[in-house]
Amino acid sequence: MEFILLPEMVDGLIFAMENQNTRFLFDAGTGCCIPDECKSDDEEDRYYDIPRWDPAHGFHIMEQFTTQVHNPLLREALREALSQRKGVFRRYKEVLRTAPAIEQEWYRFKDNRMKAAVYEWYNELRTMWGLEKICFEEETEPQLLLQDFIFTEQPAMTLDSAVLQNFISAAAHYDTSADERSRGTEATLMEASMLLGKAWLLYIDTNLETEEMGDNKTEQDNTVILSAYTNDELCAVCVITELHGSPSLCIPFLRVIPEYRGLGLGKELLQRALDYAEQHEAQSLLFSDFCTPPHFIAQLERQGFSQQGLFYIYEGRFSAAK
């Protein structure tokens, strides 16, 4: 019996495929999956074996997903979970729970792979029926994840100093070596914070009003922070400040905490910073975070920043608009 594969049928098939305790058949007459013992013997041609999906298939897609995780710490933790002799699936899920945004992407990835298996199964049936195969368009748009975040723009002085300190502490903890982290002293944290961007120290001390940066002054009152939140957690920060006596703006600090790296948050904040600079008629945008990861340097260059000495400077559409 031929049938048209509808979205609700795909969902039902995936649900049945994941059930390892019951053997299901697909009933083309009702479009539902039923336990094998519930089939009617007088209409054999309406029942089909569902796509095969066993623990080996699940393990394989976990391996595939792990290779695509950009966050090195999380990727290593997932690999460690996969290397366990027992409880691999449980351990893998426990690691993913520590990074909610990546966990969501895992479920999207897994769902896509299982849908692909369903469409492959259905195309085999269509070939048997003498029909042309149909295409499966995988849902791979990573920017959909950005919908899970709330982006804000606010003056630096309106943010809670403790929240900012906690954020930079989290970034410093993961962006320094294991030996530095093991010392766990306040001096080490300050050293790490300086490595993350010396100018950032200006913004985590509410007692500081101005500070020298080269030949220019920066002022907290003229500083804006672009942020990304999810579940009330501060996930990413981009600082934009005016350079005293200059028509240019500066980014002294842009960082995404480790749990949320690899989702495009840094790219999104950089784009928002460019939009902000254009709206405020800046002549150029100076990027001066000296501890930027190499992969983000490549992102800067793709966005049109060019290296000039120690800094990366964007003039691009600003100069074109004048």
Tab-separated table of C-alpha atoms in Angstrom, residues 45-297:
chain	number	residue	atom	x	y	z
A	45	ASP	CA	0.335	-5.184	2.608
A	46	ARG	CA	-0.450	-2.126	4.758
A	47	TYR	CA	2.340	-2.815	7.280
A	48	TYR	CA	6.012	-1.951	6.877
A	49	ASP	CA	9.050	-2.473	9.060
A	50	ILE	CA	10.132	0.904	10.423
A	51	PRO	CA	13.644	2.265	9.730
A	52	ARG	CA	16.280	0.395	11.661
A	53	TRP	CA	17.723	2.395	14.560
A	54	ASP	CA	19.792	0.703	17.248
A	55	PRO	CA	22.327	1.899	19.857
A	56	ALA	CA	25.115	1.717	17.279
A	57	HIS	CA	23.324	4.346	15.169
A	58	GLY	CA	22.893	6.555	18.231
A	59	PHE	CA	26.558	6.213	19.171
A	60	HIS	CA	27.620	7.098	15.634
A	61	ILE	CA	25.698	10.373	15.544
A	62	MET	CA	27.089	11.287	18.981
A	63	GLU	CA	30.566	10.852	17.501
A	64	GLN	CA	29.600	13.002	14.514
A	65	PHE	CA	28.162	15.758	16.690
A	66	THR	CA	31.179	15.786	19.013
A	67	THR	CA	33.568	16.523	16.145
A	68	GLN	CA	31.493	19.636	15.325
A	69	VAL	CA	31.531	21.127	18.833
A	70	HIS	CA	33.741	24.243	18.697
A	71	ASN	CA	34.231	24.572	22.448
A	72	PRO	CA	37.438	22.567	23.153
A	73	LEU	CA	36.650	21.906	26.819
A	74	LEU	CA	33.156	20.632	26.108
A	75	ARG	CA	34.357	18.636	23.105
A	76	GLU	CA	36.950	16.872	25.264
A	77	ALA	CA	34.354	16.137	27.964
A	78	LEU	CA	32.024	14.626	25.351
A	79	ARG	CA	34.841	12.484	23.972
A	80	GLU	CA	35.583	11.283	27.497
A	81	ALA	CA	31.931	10.294	27.915
A	82	LEU	CA	32.032	8.353	24.648
A	83	SER	CA	35.100	6.438	25.794
A	84	GLN	CA	33.327	4.961	28.831
A	85	ARG	CA	32.571	1.242	28.874
A	86	LYS	CA	29.184	1.635	30.549
A	87	GLY	CA	26.493	4.288	30.674
A	88	VAL	CA	27.765	6.088	27.582
A	89	PHE	CA	24.416	7.606	26.604
A	90	ARG	CA	23.651	8.757	30.144
A	91	ARG	CA	27.107	10.301	30.626
A	92	TYR	CA	26.929	12.035	27.248
A	93	LYS	CA	23.612	13.655	28.163
A	94	GLU	CA	24.958	14.701	31.575
A	95	VAL	CA	27.850	16.537	29.901
A	96	LEU	CA	25.480	18.251	27.460
A	97	ARG	CA	23.326	19.509	30.346
A	98	THR	CA	26.243	21.670	31.474
A	99	ALA	CA	25.954	23.656	28.217
A	100	PRO	CA	22.229	24.291	27.570
A	101	ALA	CA	22.654	26.005	24.201
A	102	ILE	CA	24.868	23.190	22.869
A	103	GLU	CA	22.386	20.683	24.281
A	104	GLN	CA	19.643	22.277	22.193
A	105	GLU	CA	21.840	22.088	19.121
A	106	TRP	CA	22.476	18.385	19.875
A	107	TYR	CA	18.766	17.628	19.829
A	108	ARG	CA	18.397	19.523	16.556
A	109	PHE	CA	21.337	17.596	15.105
A	110	LYS	CA	19.995	14.235	16.299
A	111	ASP	CA	16.514	15.022	15.004
A	112	ASN	CA	17.922	15.894	11.578
A	113	ARG	CA	19.876	12.640	11.393
A	114	MET	CA	16.843	10.569	12.349
A	115	LYS	CA	14.655	12.419	9.841
A	116	ALA	CA	17.248	11.686	7.163
A	117	ALA	CA	17.029	7.986	8.066
A	118	VAL	CA	13.217	8.110	7.746
A	119	TYR	CA	13.396	9.765	4.317
A	120	GLU	CA	15.975	7.223	3.142
A	121	TRP	CA	13.599	4.440	4.245
A	122	TYR	CA	10.668	6.129	2.500
A	123	ASN	CA	12.649	6.575	-0.727
A	124	GLU	CA	13.441	2.864	-0.737
A	125	LEU	CA	9.703	2.226	-0.594
A	126	ARG	CA	9.060	4.735	-3.407
A	127	THR	CA	11.666	2.960	-5.554
A	128	MET	CA	9.852	-0.307	-4.880
A	129	TRP	CA	6.580	1.365	-5.926
A	130	GLY	CA	8.196	2.670	-9.132
A	131	LEU	CA	8.079	6.332	-7.979
A	132	GLU	CA	10.756	9.010	-8.020
A	133	LYS	CA	12.674	9.739	-4.832
A	134	ILE	CA	11.963	12.901	-2.873
A	135	CYS	CA	14.533	15.236	-1.328
A	136	PHE	CA	15.071	15.776	2.363
A	137	GLU	CA	16.175	19.315	3.225
A	138	GLU	CA	18.132	19.194	6.440
A	139	GLU	CA	17.488	21.972	8.954
A	140	THR	CA	21.033	23.218	9.401
A	141	GLU	CA	20.607	26.971	9.973
A	142	PRO	CA	22.741	27.618	13.087
A	143	GLN	CA	21.576	31.221	13.435
A	144	LEU	CA	18.231	29.902	14.654
A	145	LEU	CA	20.001	29.390	17.959
A	146	LEU	CA	20.331	33.148	18.358
A	147	GLN	CA	16.587	33.225	18.966
A	148	ASP	CA	17.300	31.542	22.282
A	149	PHE	CA	19.215	34.598	23.527
A	150	ILE	CA	18.192	38.063	24.671
A	151	PHE	CA	20.488	40.847	23.463
A	152	THR	CA	20.765	44.100	25.396
A	153	GLU	CA	22.500	47.443	24.964
A	154	GLN	CA	23.050	49.614	28.033
A	155	PRO	CA	25.487	52.085	29.601
A	156	ALA	CA	28.295	50.354	31.486
A	157	MET	CA	27.507	52.164	34.724
A	158	THR	CA	23.975	50.704	34.839
A	159	LEU	CA	25.207	47.110	34.992
A	160	ASP	CA	25.764	45.419	38.343
A	161	SER	CA	29.513	45.398	39.021
A	162	ALA	CA	29.271	41.960	40.668
A	163	VAL	CA	27.653	40.484	37.543
A	164	LEU	CA	30.479	41.814	35.402
A	165	GLN	CA	33.112	40.533	37.813
A	166	ASN	CA	31.516	37.070	37.818
A	167	PHE	CA	31.496	37.067	34.026
A	168	ILE	CA	35.164	37.964	33.675
A	169	SER	CA	36.061	35.466	36.414
A	170	ALA	CA	34.348	32.700	34.433
A	171	ALA	CA	36.140	33.729	31.235
A	172	ALA	CA	39.478	34.038	33.019
A	173	HIS	CA	39.066	30.621	34.644
A	174	TYR	CA	38.773	28.870	31.282
A	175	ASP	CA	41.095	31.066	29.241
A	176	THR	CA	44.129	30.551	31.470
A	177	SER	CA	46.240	27.432	31.920
A	178	ALA	CA	45.438	24.637	34.360
A	179	ASP	CA	48.486	25.559	36.458
A	180	GLU	CA	47.284	29.139	36.819
A	181	ARG	CA	43.776	27.997	37.724
A	182	SER	CA	45.061	25.586	40.369
A	183	ARG	CA	46.758	28.394	42.291
A	184	GLY	CA	43.358	29.998	42.789
A	185	THR	CA	44.648	33.239	44.304
A	186	GLU	CA	43.176	36.696	43.861
A	187	ALA	CA	46.429	37.841	42.279
A	188	THR	CA	46.140	35.097	39.663
A	189	LEU	CA	42.593	36.121	38.841
A	190	MET	CA	43.682	39.733	38.410
A	191	GLU	CA	46.532	38.598	36.169
A	192	ALA	CA	44.116	36.561	34.074
A	193	SER	CA	41.722	39.484	33.863
A	194	MET	CA	44.525	41.671	32.560
A	195	LEU	CA	45.357	39.057	29.957
A	196	LEU	CA	41.742	39.110	28.811
A	197	GLY	CA	41.995	42.786	27.991
A	198	LYS	CA	43.808	45.336	30.119
A	199	ALA	CA	41.331	48.078	29.346
A	200	TRP	CA	38.527	45.926	30.776
A	201	LEU	CA	39.801	46.560	34.315
A	202	LEU	CA	38.364	50.028	33.920
A	203	TYR	CA	34.826	48.695	33.707
A	204	ILE	CA	34.809	46.231	36.605
A	205	ASP	CA	35.897	48.780	39.204
A	206	THR	CA	33.074	51.243	39.867
A	207	ASN	CA	35.443	53.567	41.727
A	208	LEU	CA	37.400	54.362	38.563
A	209	GLU	CA	36.156	57.320	36.565
A	210	THR	CA	38.829	57.649	33.893
A	211	GLU	CA	41.920	55.786	32.805
A	212	GLU	CA	44.669	56.306	30.268
A	213	MET	CA	44.830	54.023	27.239
A	214	GLY	CA	47.759	55.077	25.076
A	215	ASP	CA	47.406	58.770	24.308
A	216	ASN	CA	43.622	58.730	24.745
A	217	LYS	CA	41.249	58.713	27.721
A	218	THR	CA	38.293	56.442	28.095
A	219	GLU	CA	35.336	57.347	30.288
A	220	GLN	CA	32.847	54.977	31.839
A	221	ASP	CA	30.023	57.442	31.212
A	222	ASN	CA	30.683	57.078	27.480
A	223	THR	CA	30.862	53.314	27.526
A	224	VAL	CA	28.148	50.925	26.314
A	225	ILE	CA	27.960	47.205	26.925
A	226	LEU	CA	26.307	44.874	24.420
A	227	SER	CA	25.299	41.645	26.151
A	228	ALA	CA	23.679	38.295	25.424
A	229	TYR	CA	21.616	36.508	28.070
A	230	THR	CA	19.824	33.189	28.293
A	231	ASN	CA	17.899	31.950	31.314
A	232	ASP	CA	19.002	35.116	33.161
A	233	GLU	CA	22.659	34.130	32.669
A	234	LEU	CA	25.133	36.576	31.141
A	235	CYS	CA	26.676	34.627	28.253
A	236	ALA	CA	28.571	37.168	26.167
A	237	VAL	CA	29.810	40.751	26.511
A	238	CYS	CA	31.080	43.346	24.072
A	239	VAL	CA	32.313	46.690	25.444
A	240	ILE	CA	32.194	49.776	23.206
A	241	THR	CA	33.776	53.012	24.432
A	242	GLU	CA	34.537	56.443	23.046
A	243	LEU	CA	38.123	57.523	22.596
A	244	HIS	CA	38.459	60.958	24.170
A	245	GLY	CA	39.071	63.619	21.551
A	246	SER	CA	38.556	61.185	18.677
A	247	PRO	CA	35.598	60.493	16.344
A	248	SER	CA	36.357	56.779	16.629
A	249	LEU	CA	34.972	54.073	18.933
A	250	CYS	CA	36.894	51.221	20.560
A	251	ILE	CA	36.127	47.616	21.552
A	252	PRO	CA	38.528	46.824	24.425
A	253	PHE	CA	36.791	43.570	25.368
A	254	LEU	CA	34.629	40.979	23.610
A	255	ARG	CA	34.186	37.559	25.154
A	256	VAL	CA	31.773	34.620	25.193
A	257	ILE	CA	31.917	32.295	28.193
A	258	PRO	CA	32.988	28.731	27.324
A	259	GLU	CA	29.590	27.036	27.661
A	260	TYR	CA	28.173	29.166	24.853
A	261	ARG	CA	31.047	29.324	22.396
A	262	GLY	CA	30.623	28.049	18.871
A	263	LEU	CA	27.054	29.348	18.511
A	264	GLY	CA	27.762	32.582	16.654
A	265	LEU	CA	27.346	34.877	19.676
A	266	GLY	CA	30.705	36.594	19.179
A	267	LYS	CA	29.916	37.212	15.511
A	268	GLU	CA	26.481	38.588	16.428
A	269	LEU	CA	27.883	40.984	19.042
A	270	LEU	CA	30.543	42.177	16.614
A	271	GLN	CA	27.853	42.889	14.016
A	272	ARG	CA	25.826	44.795	16.608
A	273	ALA	CA	28.934	46.782	17.526
A	274	LEU	CA	29.407	47.750	13.866
A	275	ASP	CA	25.752	48.805	13.660
A	276	TYR	CA	26.153	50.848	16.853
A	277	ALA	CA	29.260	52.585	15.492
A	278	GLU	CA	27.472	53.417	12.243
A	279	GLN	CA	24.421	54.788	14.077
A	280	HIS	CA	26.692	57.053	16.141
A	281	GLU	CA	28.551	58.239	13.039
A	282	ALA	CA	31.919	56.911	14.159
A	283	GLN	CA	34.826	57.456	11.814
A	284	SER	CA	36.227	54.018	12.585
A	285	LEU	CA	35.924	51.132	15.059
A	286	LEU	CA	39.087	50.034	16.846
A	287	PHE	CA	39.335	46.465	18.210
A	288	SER	CA	41.905	46.353	21.015
A	289	ASP	CA	41.247	43.103	22.893
A	290	PHE	CA	44.789	41.733	22.836
A	291	CYS	CA	43.859	38.187	23.862
A	292	THR	CA	41.353	37.482	21.119
A	293	PRO	CA	41.389	33.776	20.057
A	294	PRO	CA	42.869	33.113	16.583
A	295	HIS	CA	39.548	31.934	15.159
A	296	PHE	CA	37.960	35.279	16.066
A	297	ILE	CA	40.780	37.185	14.378
